[in-house]
Backbone as a printed PyTorch tensor [residue, N CA C, xyz], in Angstrom:
tensor([[[130.5530,  30.4770,  59.7250],
         [129.6360,  30.2920,  58.6240],
         [128.8840,  28.9850,  58.8030]],

        [[127.7690,  28.8740,  58.1110],
         [126.9960,  27.6370,  58.1630],
         [126.5840,  27.2950,  59.5730]],

        [[126.9470,  26.0970,  60.0140],
         [126.5730,  25.6210,  61.3400],
         [127.0890,  26.5060,  62.4550]],

        [[128.2710,  27.0730,  62.2950],
         [128.8030,  27.9860,  63.3040],
         [127.9530,  29.2300,  63.4470]],

        [[127.4880,  29.7600,  62.3350],
         [126.6070,  30.9240,  62.3700],
         [125.2650,  30.5420,  62.9870]],

        [[124.7800,  29.3440,  62.6840],
         [123.5240,  28.8930,  63.2750],
         [123.6430,  28.7880,  64.7940]],

        [[124.7780,  28.3370,  65.2800],
         [125.0080,  28.2980,  66.7300],
         [125.0190,  29.7180,  67.2870]],

        [[125.7090,  30.6320,  66.6210],
         [125.7570,  32.0250,  67.0800],
         [124.3510,  32.6220,  67.1340]],

        [[123.5280,  32.3240,  66.1520],
         [122.1560,  32.8460,  66.1360],
         [121.3310,  32.3090,  67.2990]],

        [[121.7070,  31.1630,  67.8400],
         [120.9920,  30.5840,  68.9810],
         [121.4400,  31.1880,  70.3120]],

        [[122.4970,  31.9790,  70.2920],
         [123.0400,  32.5730,  71.5160],
         [122.3100,  33.8620,  71.8850]],

        [[122.3410,  34.1860,  73.1730],
         [121.7340,  35.4360,  73.6470],
         [122.5440,  36.6440,  73.2080]],

        [[123.8530,  36.5060,  73.1620],
         [124.7520,  37.5970,  72.7980],
         [125.7780,  37.0800,  71.8060]],

        [[126.2060,  37.9460,  70.8830],
         [127.2570,  37.5790,  69.9380],
         [128.3170,  38.6800,  69.9720]],

        [[129.5230,  38.2920,  70.3750],
         [130.6740,  39.1760,  70.3600],
         [131.5400,  38.6780,  69.2140]],

        [[131.8720,  39.5590,  68.2700],
         [132.5960,  39.1270,  67.0800],
         [133.8960,  39.8880,  66.9090]],

        [[134.9460,  39.1740,  66.5500],
         [136.2000,  39.8110,  66.1680],
         [135.9760,  40.5260,  64.8430]],

        [[136.6740,  41.6240,  64.6490],
         [136.4740,  42.4400,  63.4530],
         [136.7430,  41.6770,  62.1580]],

        [[137.4970,  40.5800,  62.2370],
         [137.7780,  39.8030,  61.0340],
         [136.8250,  38.6180,  60.8560]],

        [[135.7930,  38.5260,  61.6940],
         [134.8180,  37.4310,  61.5790],
         [133.9250,  37.6290,  60.3630]],

        [[133.4760,  36.5190,  59.8060],
         [132.5580,  36.5270,  58.6690],
         [131.4040,  35.5950,  58.9840]],

        [[130.2140,  36.0160,  58.6200],
         [129.0010,  35.2440,  58.8840],
         [128.2880,  34.9570,  57.5700]],

        [[127.7080,  33.7710,  57.4630],
         [126.9400,  33.4210,  56.2690],
         [126.1810,  32.1230,  56.5050]],

        [[125.1450,  31.9410,  55.7210],
         [124.4490,  30.6610,  55.6030],
         [124.6840,  30.2190,  54.1550]],

        [[125.8490,  29.6260,  53.8770],
         [126.2300,  29.3190,  52.4960],
         [125.6660,  28.0120,  51.9420]],

        [[124.8160,  27.3610,  52.6960],
         [124.3300,  26.0330,  52.2980],
         [123.7490,  25.9750,  50.8830]],

        [[122.9640,  26.9860,  50.4300],
         [122.4300,  26.8790,  49.0710],
         [123.5000,  26.7860,  47.9790]],

        [[124.6890,  27.2700,  48.2670],
         [125.7760,  27.2050,  47.2790],
         [126.2470,  25.7770,  47.0310]],

        [[125.9120,  24.8730,  47.9620],
         [126.3160,  23.4750,  47.7960],
         [125.1080,  22.5350,  47.8050]],

        [[123.9330,  23.0850,  47.5190],
         [122.7400,  22.2600,  47.3850],
         [122.0940,  21.8550,  48.6950]],

        [[122.3990,  22.5460,  49.7800],
         [121.8260,  22.2340,  51.0820],
         [120.9980,  23.4090,  51.5930]],

        [[120.4520,  23.2840,  52.7840],
         [119.7130,  24.3650,  53.4380],
         [120.1370,  24.3990,  54.9030]],

        [[120.1040,  25.5730,  55.5090],
         [120.5230,  25.7710,  56.9070],
         [119.4030,  25.3270,  57.8470]],

        [[119.2450,  24.0320,  57.9990],
         [118.1250,  23.4630,  58.7420],
         [118.4040,  23.2420,  60.2260]],

        [[119.5060,  23.7650,  60.7380],
         [119.8070,  23.6390,  62.1680],
         [119.3400,  24.8760,  62.9360]],

        [[118.4120,  25.6180,  62.3540],
         [117.8330,  26.7710,  63.0400],
         [118.0850,  28.1040,  62.3710]],

        [[119.0960,  28.1860,  61.5380],
         [119.4360,  29.4580,  60.8990],
         [118.3150,  30.0540,  60.0600]],

        [[117.5820,  29.2000,  59.3470],
         [116.4940,  29.6880,  58.4940],
         [115.3300,  30.2520,  59.2980]],

        [[115.2310,  29.8900,  60.5630],
         [114.1640,  30.4060,  61.4180],
         [114.6560,  31.5540,  62.2950]],

        [[115.8840,  31.4370,  62.7830],
         [116.3920,  32.4560,  63.7140],
         [116.7830,  33.7510,  63.0090]],

        [[117.4310,  33.6680,  61.8570],
         [117.9050,  34.8810,  61.1890],
         [116.7710,  35.8440,  60.8460]],

        [[115.6620,  35.4020,  60.2310],
         [114.5700,  36.3510,  59.9620],
         [113.9760,  36.9670,  61.2240]],

        [[113.9340,  36.2160,  62.3020],
         [113.4030,  36.7490,  63.5540],
         [114.3220,  37.8160,  64.1370]],

        [[115.6100,  37.7150,  63.8470],
         [116.5770,  38.6380,  64.4320],
         [116.8370,  39.8700,  63.5870]],

        [[116.7510,  39.7590,  62.2710],
         [117.0880,  40.9260,  61.4420],
         [115.9760,  41.3300,  60.4730]],

        [[114.8680,  40.6470,  60.4920],
         [113.7790,  40.9560,  59.5700],
         [113.8390,  40.0760,  58.3290]],

        [[112.6770,  39.8620,  57.7530],
         [112.5550,  38.9150,  56.6500],
         [113.3510,  39.3120,  55.4080]],

        [[113.2250,  40.5530,  54.9410],
         [113.8760,  40.9350,  53.6860],
         [115.3980,  40.8560,  53.7860]],

        [[115.9650,  41.3750,  54.8680],
         [117.4240,  41.3230,  55.0140],
         [117.8890,  39.8760,  55.1720]],

        [[117.1200,  39.0720,  55.9240],
         [117.4900,  37.6690,  56.1050],
         [117.4180,  36.9200,  54.7790]],

        [[116.3720,  37.1520,  54.0180],
         [116.2490,  36.4530,  52.7330],
         [117.3810,  36.8290,  51.7990]],

        [[117.8460,  38.0480,  51.8850],
         [118.9960,  38.4560,  51.0850],
         [120.2250,  37.6200,  51.4000]],

        [[120.4220,  37.3120,  52.6560],
         [121.5480,  36.4610,  53.0440],
         [121.2720,  34.9970,  52.7330]],

        [[120.0570,  34.5530,  53.0420],
         [119.7030,  33.1360,  52.9050],
         [119.7230,  32.6820,  51.4470]],

        [[119.1210,  33.4590,  50.5760],
         [118.9740,  33.0310,  49.1910],
         [120.2470,  33.1720,  48.3660]],

        [[121.1670,  34.0250,  48.7990],
         [122.4080,  34.2220,  48.0550],
         [123.6060,  33.5240,  48.6820]],

        [[123.5160,  33.1990,  49.9810],
         [124.6740,  32.6580,  50.6800],
         [125.7410,  33.7210,  50.8950]],

        [[125.3420,  34.9760,  50.7790],
         [126.2630,  36.1110,  50.8830],
         [126.9840,  36.1470,  52.2210]],

        [[128.2670,  36.4650,  52.1920],
         [129.0730,  36.6030,  53.3990],
         [128.8940,  38.0090,  53.9670]],

        [[128.8000,  38.1030,  55.2820],
         [128.5760,  39.3690,  55.9800],
         [129.7120,  39.5690,  56.9700]],

        [[130.2950,  40.7550,  56.9610],
         [131.3760,  41.0650,  57.9040],
         [130.8140,  41.2460,  59.3100]],

        [[131.6870,  41.2250,  60.2980],
         [131.2670,  41.4580,  61.6800],
         [130.6100,  42.8250,  61.8110]],

        [[131.1790,  43.8310,  61.1670],
         [130.6190,  45.1910,  61.2460],
         [129.2110,  45.2260,  60.6520]],

        [[129.0030,  44.5740,  59.5120],
         [127.6590,  44.5290,  58.9310],
         [126.7210,  43.7260,  59.8270]],

        [[127.2200,  42.6540,  60.4300],
         [126.4120,  41.8860,  61.3780],
         [125.9530,  42.7540,  62.5400]],

        [[126.8290,  43.6430,  62.9880],
         [126.4600,  44.5950,  64.0420],
         [125.3730,  45.5390,  63.5310]],

        [[125.5680,  46.0740,  62.3280],
         [124.5820,  46.9910,  61.7460],
         [123.2340,  46.2990,  61.5190]],

        [[123.2650,  45.0220,  61.1460],
         [122.0270,  44.2670,  60.9370],
         [121.3550,  43.8920,  62.2550]],

        [[122.1360,  43.7960,  63.3170],
         [121.5660,  43.5350,  64.6280],
         [121.7730,  42.1400,  65.1910]],

        [[122.5300,  41.2750,  64.5240],
         [122.7530,  39.9600,  65.1180],
         [124.1010,  39.8660,  65.8350]],

        [[124.8720,  40.9400,  65.8140],
         [126.1210,  41.0210,  66.5750],
         [125.9580,  42.1380,  67.5970]],

        [[126.3250,  41.8600,  68.8530],
         [126.2140,  42.8660,  69.9120],
         [127.4110,  43.8020,  69.9710]],

        [[128.5990,  43.2730,  69.7010],
         [129.8100,  44.0940,  69.7700],
         [130.8530,  43.5230,  68.8280]],

        [[131.5720,  44.4130,  68.1650],
         [132.6960,  44.0340,  67.3080],
         [133.9640,  44.5050,  68.0080]],

        [[134.9270,  43.6120,  68.1270],
         [136.1730,  43.9200,  68.8280],
         [137.3610,  43.5680,  67.9310]],

        [[138.5360,  44.1080,  68.2480],
         [139.7220,  43.7570,  67.4570],
         [139.9750,  42.2440,  67.4610]],

        [[140.6030,  41.7640,  66.4020],
         [140.9440,  40.3450,  66.3010],
         [141.7270,  39.9170,  67.5360]],

        [[141.3840,  38.7750,  68.0900],
         [142.0400,  38.2470,  69.2660],
         [141.4610,  38.7340,  70.5810]],

        [[140.4680,  39.6200,  70.5410],
         [139.8930,  40.1940,  71.7610],
         [138.4810,  39.6920,  72.0730]],

        [[137.9510,  38.7840,  71.2630],
         [136.5590,  38.3500,  71.4390],
         [136.3370,  37.6720,  72.7950]],

        [[137.2430,  36.8110,  73.2060],
         [137.0700,  36.1260,  74.4910],
         [137.1030,  37.1250,  75.6430]],

        [[138.0330,  38.0650,  75.6060],
         [138.1040,  39.0890,  76.6580],
         [136.8000,  39.8970,  76.7030]],

        [[136.2870,  40.2840,  75.5450],
         [135.0370,  41.0560,  75.4950],
         [133.8650,  40.2240,  76.0050]],

        [[133.8220,  38.9460,  75.6400],
         [132.7420,  38.0760,  76.1150],
         [132.8080,  37.9250,  77.6320]],

        [[134.0100,  37.8210,  78.1730],
         [134.1610,  37.7380,  79.6320],
         [133.7120,  39.0380,  80.3030]],

        [[133.9670,  40.1730,  79.6570],
         [133.5070,  41.4650,  80.1840],
         [131.9790,  41.5000,  80.2200]],

        [[131.3420,  41.0510,  79.1310],
         [129.8730,  40.9980,  79.0920],
         [129.3570,  40.0730,  80.1950]],

        [[129.9850,  38.9020,  80.3280],
         [129.5570,  37.9440,  81.3530],
         [129.7080,  38.5470,  82.7430]],

        [[130.7810,  39.2790,  82.9690],
         [130.9810,  39.9380,  84.2550],
         [129.8920,  40.9420,  84.5680]],

        [[129.4890,  41.6870,  83.5430],
         [128.4010,  42.6530,  83.7400],
         [127.0900,  41.9460,  84.0620]],

        [[126.8280,  40.8470,  83.3870],
         [125.6090,  40.0830,  83.6600],
         [125.6460,  39.5210,  85.0790]],

        [[126.8220,  39.0370,  85.4950],
         [126.9540,  38.4290,  86.8270],
         [126.8180,  39.4400,  87.9640]],

        [[126.8690,  40.7130,  87.6660],
         [126.6470,  41.7320,  88.6890],
         [125.1600,  41.8610,  89.0250]],

        [[124.3160,  41.2730,  88.2240],
         [122.8690,  41.3640,  88.4060],
         [122.3350,  40.1470,  89.1400]],

        [[121.1300,  40.2750,  89.6520],
         [120.4890,  39.1550,  90.3340],
         [120.2590,  38.0020,  89.3630]],

        [[120.7090,  36.7940,  89.7190],
         [120.4260,  35.6390,  88.8670],
         [118.9220,  35.4230,  88.6840]],

        [[118.1480,  35.7460,  89.7100],
         [116.6920,  35.5990,  89.6250],
         [116.1240,  36.5550,  88.5780]],

        [[116.6310,  37.7780,  88.5530],
         [116.1730,  38.7740,  87.5930],
         [116.5990,  38.4160,  86.1710]],

        [[117.8240,  37.9370,  86.0210],
         [118.3070,  37.5330,  84.6990],
         [117.4400,  36.4040,  84.1590]],

        [[117.1780,  35.4070,  84.9870],
         [116.3560,  34.2670,  84.5630],
         [114.9480,  34.7330,  84.1790]],

        [[114.3400,  35.5550,  85.0180],
         [112.9830,  36.0290,  84.7410],
         [112.9530,  36.9120,  83.4920]],

        [[113.9610,  37.7490,  83.3350],
         [114.0070,  38.6470,  82.1710],
         [114.1460,  37.8630,  80.8770]],

        [[115.0530,  36.8970,  80.8610],
         [115.2430,  36.1000,  79.6480],
         [113.9930,  35.2770,  79.3410]],

        [[113.4600,  34.6400,  80.3530],
         [112.2610,  33.8140,  80.1660],
         [111.1130,  34.6630,  79.6040]],

        [[110.9000,  35.8260,  80.1900],
         [109.8050,  36.7020,  79.7590],
         [110.0130,  37.1920,  78.3360]],

        [[111.2120,  37.6290,  78.0210],
         [111.4950,  38.1200,  76.6650],
         [111.2660,  37.0210,  75.6280]],

        [[111.7510,  35.8110,  75.9090],
         [111.6170,  34.7250,  74.9410],
         [110.1730,  34.2680,  74.7900]],

        [[109.4560,  34.1320,  75.9010],
         [108.0450,  33.7140,  75.8230],
         [107.2090,  34.7700,  75.1070]],

        [[107.5200,  36.0210,  75.3240],
         [106.7520,  37.1040,  74.7260],
         [106.8760,  37.1920,  73.2140]],

        [[107.9170,  36.6050,  72.6630],
         [108.0970,  36.6300,  71.2060],
         [107.0460,  35.8030,  70.4760]],

        [[106.4370,  34.8630,  71.1790],
         [105.5000,  33.9330,  70.5460],
         [104.0550,  34.4000,  70.5620]],

        [[103.7880,  35.5450,  71.1890],
         [102.4150,  36.0400,  71.2990],
         [102.4000,  37.5400,  71.0290]],

        [[101.1990,  38.1090,  70.9570],
         [101.0850,  39.5520,  70.7490],
         [101.5810,  40.2970,  71.9820]],

        [[101.8760,  41.5720,  71.8290],
         [102.3400,  42.3740,  72.9530],
         [101.3210,  42.4070,  74.0930]],

        [[100.0220,  42.6530,  73.8180],
         [ 99.0580,  42.6320,  74.9340],
         [ 99.0060,  41.2720,  75.6430]],

        [[ 99.0890,  40.1800,  74.8720],
         [ 99.0860,  38.8470,  75.4850],
         [100.3360,  38.6350,  76.3360]],

        [[101.4740,  39.0820,  75.8380],
         [102.7300,  38.9360,  76.5820],
         [102.6680,  39.7160,  77.8920]],

        [[102.1760,  40.9380,  77.8370],
         [102.0850,  41.7630,  79.0370],
         [101.1370,  41.1330,  80.0570]],

        [[100.0420,  40.5810,  79.5860],
         [ 99.0570,  39.9800,  80.4930],
         [ 99.5700,  38.6960,  81.1220]],

        [[100.3950,  37.9460,  80.4050],
         [100.8300,  36.6330,  80.8840],
         [102.1090,  36.6580,  81.7140]],

        [[102.8790,  37.7220,  81.6470],
         [104.2310,  37.6890,  82.2170],
         [104.2810,  37.3990,  83.7130]],

        [[103.3190,  37.8430,  84.4840],
         [103.3240,  37.5780,  85.9280],
         [103.0730,  36.1060,  86.2450]],

        [[102.5910,  35.3530,  85.2560],
         [102.3040,  33.9340,  85.4600],
         [103.4920,  33.0370,  85.1080]],

        [[104.5280,  33.5860,  84.5120],
         [105.6880,  32.7690,  84.1520],
         [106.3740,  32.2900,  85.4240]],

        [[106.7550,  31.0260,  85.4920],
         [107.3960,  30.4960,  86.7070],
         [108.6380,  31.2900,  87.1300]],

        [[109.4650,  31.6890,  86.1880],
         [110.6870,  32.4310,  86.5470],
         [110.3560,  33.7840,  87.1560]],

        [[109.2800,  34.4140,  86.6990],
         [108.8700,  35.7040,  87.2660],
         [108.3080,  35.4850,  88.6630]],

        [[107.4830,  34.4690,  88.8300],
         [106.9460,  34.1770,  90.1700],
         [108.0720,  33.8730,  91.1480]],

        [[109.0700,  33.1040,  90.7050],
         [110.2120,  32.7840,  91.5690],
         [110.9860,  34.0530,  91.9360]],

        [[111.1680,  34.9510,  90.9710],
         [111.8880,  36.1940,  91.2300],
         [111.1560,  37.0350,  92.2680]],

        [[109.8520,  37.1930,  92.1010],
         [109.0610,  38.0180,  93.0150],
         [109.0690,  37.4400,  94.4290]],

        [[109.1860,  36.1370,  94.5470],
         [109.1950,  35.4870,  95.8590],
         [110.6020,  35.3500,  96.4410]],

        [[111.6110,  35.8630,  95.7510],
         [112.9930,  35.6410,  96.1710],
         [113.5180,  36.6930,  97.1390]],

        [[114.5930,  36.3310,  97.8150],
         [115.3050,  37.2740,  98.6760],
         [115.9520,  38.3770,  97.8330]],

        [[116.3540,  38.0530,  96.6130],
         [116.9500,  39.0520,  95.7280],
         [115.9750,  40.1840,  95.4160]],

        [[114.7050,  39.8640,  95.3460],
         [113.6650,  40.8500,  95.0420],
         [113.5940,  41.9150,  96.1410]],

        [[113.9330,  41.5310,  97.3480],
         [113.9780,  42.4620,  98.4790],
         [115.3470,  43.1340,  98.5460]],

        [[116.4000,  42.3470,  98.3190],
         [117.7740,  42.8430,  98.4460],
         [118.0930,  43.9550,  97.4580]],

        [[117.6640,  43.8420,  96.2190],
         [118.0060,  44.8470,  95.2050],
         [117.5650,  46.2560,  95.5700]],

        [[116.2750,  46.4800,  95.7870],
         [115.8240,  47.8190,  96.1710],
         [116.4180,  48.2880,  97.5080]],

        [[116.6160,  47.3410,  98.4370],
         [117.1920,  47.7060,  99.7400],
         [118.6260,  48.2020,  99.5580]],

        [[119.4150,  47.4940,  98.7850],
         [120.7970,  47.8980,  98.5250],
         [120.8390,  49.2380,  97.8000]],

        [[119.9450,  49.4390,  96.8670],
         [119.8720,  50.7140,  96.1440],
         [119.5860,  51.8570,  97.1200]],

        [[118.6150,  51.6670,  97.9930],
         [118.2450,  52.7050,  98.9590],
         [119.3890,  52.9820,  99.9360]],

        [[120.1440,  51.9520, 100.2710],
         [121.2610,  52.0940, 101.2010],
         [122.5630,  52.4840, 100.4920]],

        [[122.4940,  52.6890,  99.1740],
         [123.6480,  53.0960,  98.3600],
         [124.8510,  52.1540,  98.5210]],

        [[124.5760,  50.8570,  98.4200],
         [125.6120,  49.8410,  98.5110],
         [125.3820,  48.7820,  97.4310]],

        [[126.4090,  48.0380,  97.0970],
         [126.2080,  46.9590,  96.1190],
         [125.3120,  45.8720,  96.7110]],

        [[124.4400,  45.3050,  95.9010],
         [123.5790,  44.2230,  96.4090],
         [124.3760,  42.9450,  96.6460]],

        [[123.8900,  42.1350,  97.5420],
         [124.4590,  40.8210,  97.8200],
         [123.4280,  39.7810,  97.3510]],

        [[123.5790,  39.3580,  96.1290],
         [122.6120,  38.4460,  95.5280],
         [122.7570,  37.0480,  96.1060]],

        [[121.6330,  36.4360,  96.3990],
         [121.6130,  35.0620,  96.8860],
         [121.1670,  34.0740,  95.8060]],

        [[120.5020,  34.5860,  94.7890],
         [120.0080,  33.7080,  93.7340],
         [118.8890,  32.7980,  94.1760]],

        [[118.2040,  33.2650,  95.2380],
         [117.0620,  32.4870,  95.7240],
         [116.1040,  33.4090,  96.4520]]])
């Protein structure tokens, strides 16, 4: 809750134990969630649903957080670290160059219209680096040869 939820909202992925609770309770004590929660929550779940949480300080279960879209997976209590490691393992199976370019492009694209984002994406440094990388050649080659890729990250 509070600052902890604001940190979670700043993360790319949120894995929550089924007994987790999320809230921005600051208004209940005369404060405001000024560490990013007031900006990140509406961007992630929409203005009306976010305002419902923000203005009331209402507590949200992990399952509701999943339904609202700010939780990626709900797992049994005590299993969150194992699930997060599983997610990390899946990410690590991919090209680091592709992950960097994908994240950079997705985040930059949020600040402009869709046509502007599509037009600008080839100019992003992470995308240019990916296209010029050995991984860019290795991925399709490994796919064609029906073998796991050997990512170099360069």
